[in-house]
Amino acid sequence: MRLFLRPLRRFLSAFLIFISAAALHAVSVSGTVTDPLGYPIANAVVALVQDGKVVVAVRTGVDGGYTLVSPRSGRFYVLASGPSFRQLETHSFYGGKLSAVAQNIVLEPEWVRQSVVVTDTGRPEPQAQATASITGIGALPLQNRATIVDALRMAPGVNVVQTGERGGESSVFIRGGSSDANRVLLDGVPIEDIGGQFDFGNLSTTGLAHVEIYRGPNSTLYGSDAAAGVVALTTPQGSTPFTSLLYDGSTGNFNTYRNEVQVGGMKRRLDYYGGYSSLYTGNSIPMDQYHDNTSVANMGWSWSAHTEIRVTARNSVSATGVPSANGGYSFNGIANDGKQSDQDTFGAATITHTFRDNLHSTVRYGLVRKREESQQWYPAGNLLTGTAAGAGNYYGNPVAVTGANGYSATGQALMNYSPATGTIYPWALALDSNRDDLYAQMDYRHGPHLGIIGGFRFDDERGMEGEPVYGLRQALERGNYDYQAQIGGQFKNRLFYTASGAVEKNGLYGTVASPRIGGSWYVVRPGHGMRGTRVKFNFARGYQEPTLNQQFGSLYSFLLANGGQATAAQDGIAPIGAELSRSYDGGVEQSLFSERATVRATYFHNEFGNQIEAVPASLVPTLLPNLTPAQQQQLQAQLNNDFAYELDLNSLSWSAQGVETEVDYGLGRNIYIRAGYTYLNAKVQHSFQSTQCLEAGTTAPCANPNFPGVAIGDYAPLVGGRPFRRPPQTGFTSVIYTGKRWTGVVDAAYASRSDDSTFLGGDDANFGNTLLLPNRNLDFGYAKLDAGASFVLKPWVTAYTQLNNLTSNQHIGPIGYPSLPFNMLTGLRFNWGLKVK
């Protein structure tokens, strides 16, 4: 009888509230307040806030339910708190007359620093319920930084490589995967280049409210390029009932200065945010100046209490010198004369509609317009004279290059070919990568045990690569579409599960499928003392499409066009296709000291197969036995002269397994500590260059004659070695202090030595390999220490400083690329009421 009366009482209460609200022409806001595992929180205080004032407040019942009724209409947000839980403020929403708005709230224990995430299932969920490994980066770690690069180092399983100083190309490697095997999302829209490449070095912190890093394949939900992980970026929303303003001005060493302006607010159905920043630095290397101008906008319009239209846009215009072109600056000792400029525009238009509390829909259009142009005005370097094979071309200064493994080489590296050989200066390379993306999703929840998501995506990708001085222009278009389905839910607020699958039809390589399944089980529910034990697992397959350069530089296409059909058939060289990944991981999480501390350990095992391998130009001519040695040398020179330093094929595979550990600890109310350590054991299982080296013995192009018997991979690792730039050990430590007036952040990132190449095969004075060094442990290990502090001078003005690379370690980047030594930014931040979420 009780089981029947309880839902009946709920129905009658809701019906009476609705009748009362209708009589008052009022807005009704209702929902439940739960902890991160979905348990209801009774006696929590819930308040409806409008224009900064509490309109009405109630306490939740034993089932965590609440209802707030107000005769007003307009924009509101809900403020909730409970005993031993941290106060939470929801995003603003519009409520009109007779509107019934659902706002379910998840409160976190006072000491826990997790958040709501979306990259696991595509819908917001507490991180405590996620079955995958996800790290969130909030506003505070980004606050005093100009770019996002160093903040990304503060996540387990993530290795960040920046080639050069500020503005240098920056790549992210997740759990041993490739740097272009990550889907990068901005407000749900994929924004990486065609094929996955994304330069985080140009990504300003302006207009970024939150960053999520998902570790593991998730092509099921995000399609191509999510083969190793996902990096999701979120634009802020205005949340003050009036127009508010923030201005940030700072300056630092190396002739660095930065200005930033942000504005935001909301009015009835509208919320708005805009941001603009300008950064300039001279860096420490000659001809390495860098500047970036970033503009961001976010505008939301509530058509009704159940339908919202949101438009976001981001534009970045940047340019940097390229003193390290054609090899690292340390390999030449001379700055190359050149410039790389980028113009990136990203946009999203999203419509969300709530049919009822358990049925939601999303339709999103995404726009990506990326243009990159590399320019060089003259052949920098020393004109080589004499009888050497490279005479007539331009070389760097005589230098000695020493790797972290103790091997060294001395000589002059080729910088630029002479105009006499056909190279035209000034020279320019233009790359366009454009995408129009349409995504639609339906989300239905049938009670707590079953939720269903169905989605469809269509991508129209268009790319171009051109060298105007040579009259070269290559263009492509790919039409891709995929279907996805996902189920998930929970049982007794302790067992959470996700199972999904997707099928994509790619315009280049055809149809590919990707499944995923994950589970999370709280063996012991979190509580006082040492209670709180969770185990979880995740299995997934992923795939990745080739980049523009890889498709245009297909070794298969080159051989067919130059009489190498027999070689292609003999060596199994096929057209460029999809790269594949498979991953499974499992781990345990333990809460300590009444949830003030959390310890996590996760084992992962990845396989990356059919990966695209770069074959150096010095090796390509040997694949055409119909050519004489003189013709082969001429072909190599022609490839390099056309800046086609390598050609590509699907021939590389490796395994990557390891352990991630992480500790979070809230020390009192003001100090928060995070630390992590990752061990990665990655090993190459197959490579085309290894096969060619076995056939050639210890002769070129797989060896340096100064190191007899040592096989060296020039553009790709050899079997038995590690994939390049994946150190076996990485770690981080972060300490955050927040007080009434002082805020401080100390970050330290660590990495051990890693395998790499100088990529200087065929680049000595005789077009030989004497500048190659053995791959093993070639890159130095490093420790990078940063510190930032802010002090509130007045309620509206804050002084701050950000100190980076306190030890002036110049081996943070790969070999040949000196890192920016100690650098700083100091400034003032003026805030006239700005509050963004």
XYZ file of C-alpha atoms in Angstrom, residues 249-620:
372
model
C 47.343 44.098 -18.759
C 50.756 42.520 -18.177
C 54.368 42.708 -19.285
C 57.435 40.531 -18.903
C 60.969 39.810 -20.018
C 61.934 39.095 -23.648
C 59.905 42.164 -24.619
C 56.662 40.393 -23.796
C 53.345 42.120 -23.237
C 49.742 40.990 -23.120
C 46.377 42.755 -23.015
C 43.001 41.126 -22.478
C 39.452 42.455 -22.301
C 36.358 40.441 -21.379
C 32.747 41.545 -21.173
C 29.651 39.592 -20.171
C 26.186 39.658 -18.717
C 22.595 38.545 -19.160
C 19.218 40.161 -19.660
C 15.944 38.245 -19.620
C 16.177 35.684 -22.436
C 19.728 36.632 -23.450
C 23.163 35.870 -22.024
C 26.323 37.145 -23.695
C 30.106 36.987 -23.371
C 32.943 38.479 -25.412
C 36.703 38.366 -25.046
C 39.759 39.710 -26.854
C 43.473 39.341 -26.136
C 46.723 40.380 -27.771
C 50.071 38.761 -26.961
C 53.514 39.672 -28.264
C 56.936 38.303 -27.328
C 60.397 38.462 -28.805
C 61.471 35.092 -27.318
C 65.184 34.493 -26.677
C 66.214 33.161 -30.101
C 66.915 35.588 -32.967
C 64.094 35.958 -35.510
C 61.631 34.084 -33.266
C 59.129 36.843 -32.520
C 55.578 35.655 -31.863
C 52.240 37.402 -31.671
C 48.654 36.237 -31.314
C 45.323 38.079 -31.397
C 42.322 36.080 -30.203
C 38.636 37.066 -30.255
C 35.851 35.043 -28.617
C 32.063 35.427 -28.444
C 29.279 33.392 -26.849
C 25.609 34.357 -27.064
C 22.629 32.355 -25.834
C 18.942 33.020 -26.456
C 16.170 31.191 -24.619
C 13.317 30.792 -27.055
C 11.354 29.356 -24.152
C 12.075 27.628 -20.867
C 12.637 24.412 -22.855
C 14.435 25.622 -25.988
C 17.762 27.417 -26.171
C 19.721 28.686 -29.163
C 23.437 29.316 -28.636
C 26.073 30.682 -30.988
C 29.782 30.702 -30.191
C 32.704 31.934 -32.274
C 36.467 32.040 -31.875
C 39.041 33.657 -34.151
C 42.811 33.578 -33.806
C 45.388 35.368 -35.942
C 48.982 34.528 -35.073
C 52.435 34.618 -36.580
C 55.814 33.376 -35.436
C 59.328 33.293 -36.733
C 60.679 29.883 -37.706
C 64.367 30.003 -36.816
C 64.332 26.219 -36.511
C 63.004 25.494 -40.011
C 64.775 22.612 -41.779
C 66.122 21.357 -38.448
C 66.343 22.548 -34.866
C 68.050 25.836 -34.103
C 70.774 23.990 -32.166
C 71.611 21.944 -35.283
C 72.387 25.088 -37.293
C 73.523 27.811 -34.931
C 71.898 30.241 -37.363
C 68.317 31.446 -37.377
C 66.495 30.632 -40.588
C 64.676 33.563 -42.143
C 61.015 32.715 -42.276
C 57.565 33.171 -40.844
C 54.580 30.976 -40.178
C 51.175 32.607 -39.883
C 47.856 31.050 -38.900
C 44.319 32.334 -39.303
C 41.812 30.117 -37.514
C 38.073 30.665 -37.236
C 35.779 28.314 -35.334
C 32.037 28.587 -34.887
C 29.120 26.661 -33.441
C 25.351 27.119 -33.598
C 23.456 24.831 -31.239
C 19.765 24.282 -30.570
C 18.799 22.273 -27.482
C 15.239 21.320 -26.688
C 13.699 19.510 -23.724
C 10.576 17.606 -24.718
C 10.127 16.436 -21.149
C 12.358 15.804 -18.160
C 13.735 12.552 -19.584
C 13.869 13.390 -23.289
C 16.310 15.943 -24.725
C 17.553 16.761 -28.207
C 20.549 18.643 -29.574
C 21.285 19.851 -33.087
C 24.643 21.510 -33.699
C 26.304 23.037 -36.727
C 30.057 23.505 -36.555
C 32.301 25.604 -38.764
C 36.098 25.377 -39.044
C 38.215 27.581 -41.310
C 41.953 27.139 -40.841
C 44.632 28.674 -43.011
C 48.354 28.277 -42.476
C 51.061 29.916 -44.530
C 54.812 29.371 -44.256
C 57.092 31.882 -45.913
C 60.816 32.211 -46.489
C 62.391 35.237 -48.123
C 65.953 34.123 -48.878
C 68.224 31.072 -48.420
C 69.659 31.661 -44.947
C 72.905 29.916 -44.065
C 76.484 29.651 -45.248
C 77.070 29.027 -48.952
C 79.063 25.796 -49.133
C 81.930 25.822 -51.613
C 84.405 23.162 -52.632
C 83.965 19.633 -53.967
C 81.457 18.230 -51.455
C 78.217 16.878 -52.899
C 76.293 19.680 -51.195
C 78.455 22.453 -52.618
C 76.361 25.349 -53.876
C 73.732 24.954 -51.141
C 73.406 26.773 -47.805
C 74.474 25.121 -44.541
C 74.446 26.059 -40.865
C 77.503 26.840 -38.769
C 79.748 23.941 -37.743
C 78.156 22.587 -34.559
C 78.523 19.667 -32.185
C 75.229 17.997 -31.303
C 75.087 15.763 -28.226
C 72.099 13.668 -27.261
C 70.961 12.670 -23.796
C 72.310 9.183 -24.590
C 75.871 10.532 -24.799
C 76.274 10.150 -28.563
C 77.446 13.231 -30.454
C 77.960 14.373 -34.018
C 79.864 17.311 -35.498
C 79.315 19.002 -38.819
C 77.191 21.403 -40.824
C 73.533 20.693 -41.491
C 71.758 21.561 -44.720
C 69.504 24.578 -44.238
C 68.412 25.645 -47.713
C 68.911 24.665 -51.335
C 70.472 27.103 -53.747
C 68.398 28.969 -56.340
C 70.798 27.417 -58.824
C 69.220 24.009 -58.145
C 65.751 25.317 -58.970
C 64.584 26.556 -55.554
C 62.658 29.798 -55.855
C 62.810 32.540 -53.217
C 60.765 34.109 -51.778
C 58.957 30.810 -51.195
C 55.569 30.145 -49.623
C 53.513 27.097 -48.665
C 49.774 27.511 -48.079
C 47.570 24.975 -46.288
C 43.800 25.200 -45.937
C 41.784 22.887 -43.705
C 38.041 23.571 -43.697
C 35.180 21.624 -42.178
C 31.405 21.969 -41.946
C 30.004 19.644 -39.317
C 26.365 18.793 -38.613
C 25.522 16.757 -35.515
C 22.139 15.661 -34.144
C 21.491 13.744 -30.927
C 18.492 12.410 -28.985
C 18.892 11.574 -25.296
C 16.215 9.498 -23.561
C 16.358 8.260 -19.968
C 14.054 5.504 -18.773
C 14.553 5.730 -15.050
C 18.008 5.517 -13.455
C 18.845 2.097 -14.921
C 18.689 2.878 -18.630
C 19.585 5.883 -20.722
C 19.693 5.800 -24.527
C 21.547 8.173 -26.840
C 21.327 8.092 -30.609
C 23.292 10.387 -32.869
C 24.219 11.208 -36.440
C 27.116 13.297 -37.771
C 27.995 14.537 -41.228
C 31.344 16.145 -42.048
C 32.190 17.986 -45.224
C 35.975 18.385 -45.178
C 37.903 20.399 -47.737
C 41.642 20.876 -47.846
C 44.283 22.459 -50.031
C 48.070 22.496 -50.184
C 49.803 24.874 -52.558
C 53.203 26.280 -53.469
C 52.404 29.265 -55.697
C 56.003 29.850 -56.830
C 56.042 26.357 -58.369
C 52.497 26.543 -59.671
C 51.520 23.592 -57.442
C 48.066 23.257 -55.944
C 46.485 20.072 -54.595
C 42.961 19.975 -53.220
C 40.708 17.337 -51.720
C 37.206 16.942 -50.344
C 35.909 14.223 -48.054
C 32.294 13.637 -47.185
C 32.069 11.572 -43.990
C 29.061 10.476 -41.996
C 28.572 8.227 -38.984
C 25.786 6.753 -36.889
C 26.121 6.098 -33.181
C 24.069 4.478 -30.431
C 24.768 4.311 -26.713
C 23.140 2.924 -23.607
C 24.107 3.587 -20.015
C 22.759 3.773 -16.537
C 23.256 2.719 -12.941
C 22.058 0.212 -10.372
C 21.621 1.077 -6.710
C 23.864 4.138 -7.129
C 26.917 1.887 -7.056
C 27.234 0.227 -10.459
C 27.475 2.479 -13.526
C 27.823 1.218 -17.078
C 28.202 2.436 -20.667
C 27.980 0.450 -23.905
C 28.057 2.004 -27.356
C 28.874 1.464 -30.993
C 29.284 3.527 -34.151
C 29.760 3.066 -37.882
C 31.422 5.693 -40.079
C 31.616 5.956 -43.841
C 34.727 7.976 -44.642
C 35.175 9.614 -48.023
C 38.776 8.371 -48.287
C 38.990 4.864 -46.856
C 35.416 3.619 -46.626
C 33.527 2.045 -43.732
C 34.922 1.437 -40.250
C 33.222 0.494 -36.957
C 34.112 1.242 -33.347
C 32.631 -0.315 -30.180
C 33.082 0.804 -26.585
C 32.063 -0.631 -23.210
C 32.851 0.571 -19.709
C 31.830 -0.001 -16.121
C 32.373 1.523 -12.691
C 31.508 -0.186 -9.388
C 31.718 1.277 -5.919
C 32.697 -1.706 -3.820
C 32.507 0.532 -0.768
C 30.480 3.728 -0.919
C 32.427 6.909 0.020
C 31.989 8.074 3.588
C 33.823 8.787 6.814
C 37.313 7.519 7.495
C 38.820 5.340 4.783
C 35.528 4.426 3.145
C 35.194 4.777 -0.606
C 36.548 2.129 -2.981
C 35.795 2.102 -6.687
C 36.938 -0.214 -9.483
C 36.387 0.536 -13.159
C 37.242 -0.718 -16.609
C 36.945 0.521 -20.168
C 37.390 -1.089 -23.596
C 37.280 0.743 -26.918
C 38.430 0.765 -30.514
C 39.245 3.921 -32.409
C 40.236 5.094 -35.860
C 41.885 8.070 -37.446
C 41.929 9.561 -40.916
C 45.139 10.672 -42.691
C 46.227 14.297 -42.806
C 46.383 16.402 -45.948
C 50.145 15.943 -46.231
C 49.858 12.190 -45.790
C 47.268 11.831 -48.517
C 49.086 14.177 -50.895
C 52.444 12.554 -50.044
C 51.329 8.941 -50.457
C 54.298 6.675 -51.209
C 51.959 4.347 -53.113
C 50.816 7.149 -55.436
C 54.407 8.317 -55.940
C 55.650 4.848 -56.889
C 52.809 4.300 -59.338
C 53.564 7.623 -60.983
C 57.312 6.903 -61.273
C 57.503 3.328 -62.473
C 57.618 1.663 -59.069
C 54.627 -0.664 -59.459
C 56.787 -3.745 -58.916
C 58.215 -2.356 -55.688
C 54.738 -1.498 -54.405
C 53.524 -5.023 -55.114
C 56.644 -6.679 -53.683
C 56.682 -4.664 -50.442
C 52.911 -4.615 -49.948
C 52.679 -0.842 -50.261
C 49.003 0.119 -50.472
C 46.992 3.342 -50.764
C 46.807 5.505 -47.655
C 44.083 4.247 -45.313
C 42.702 4.543 -41.794
C 44.913 4.227 -38.717
C 43.450 1.960 -36.036
C 43.676 1.704 -32.255
C 42.474 -0.639 -29.528
C 42.565 0.053 -25.820
C 41.491 -1.460 -22.544
C 42.143 -0.153 -19.070
C 41.155 -0.947 -15.531
C 41.807 0.747 -12.253
C 40.959 1.346 -8.629
C 40.132 4.530 -6.764
C 40.296 4.904 -2.979
C 38.975 7.752 -0.840
C 40.902 8.623 2.315
C 40.408 10.832 5.371
C 36.646 11.212 4.940
C 36.969 12.059 1.214
C 39.601 14.727 1.754
C 42.045 12.683 -0.316
C 41.644 10.384 -3.311
C 44.191 7.948 -4.721
C 43.798 6.472 -8.218
C 45.765 3.839 -10.102
C 44.913 2.710 -13.643
C 46.524 0.107 -15.880
C 46.108 0.591 -19.639
C 47.071 -1.493 -22.654
C 46.870 0.057 -26.126
C 47.581 -1.245 -29.607
C 48.122 1.211 -32.457
C 48.065 -0.527 -35.836
C 48.151 0.423 -39.516
C 49.778 3.694 -38.455
C 51.162 6.010 -41.091
C 54.940 5.994 -41.323
C 57.104 8.715 -42.846
C 59.713 7.380 -45.268
C 62.597 9.863 -45.638
C 63.489 11.307 -49.019
C 66.909 9.651 -48.714
C 65.231 6.221 -48.751
C 62.638 6.810 -51.488
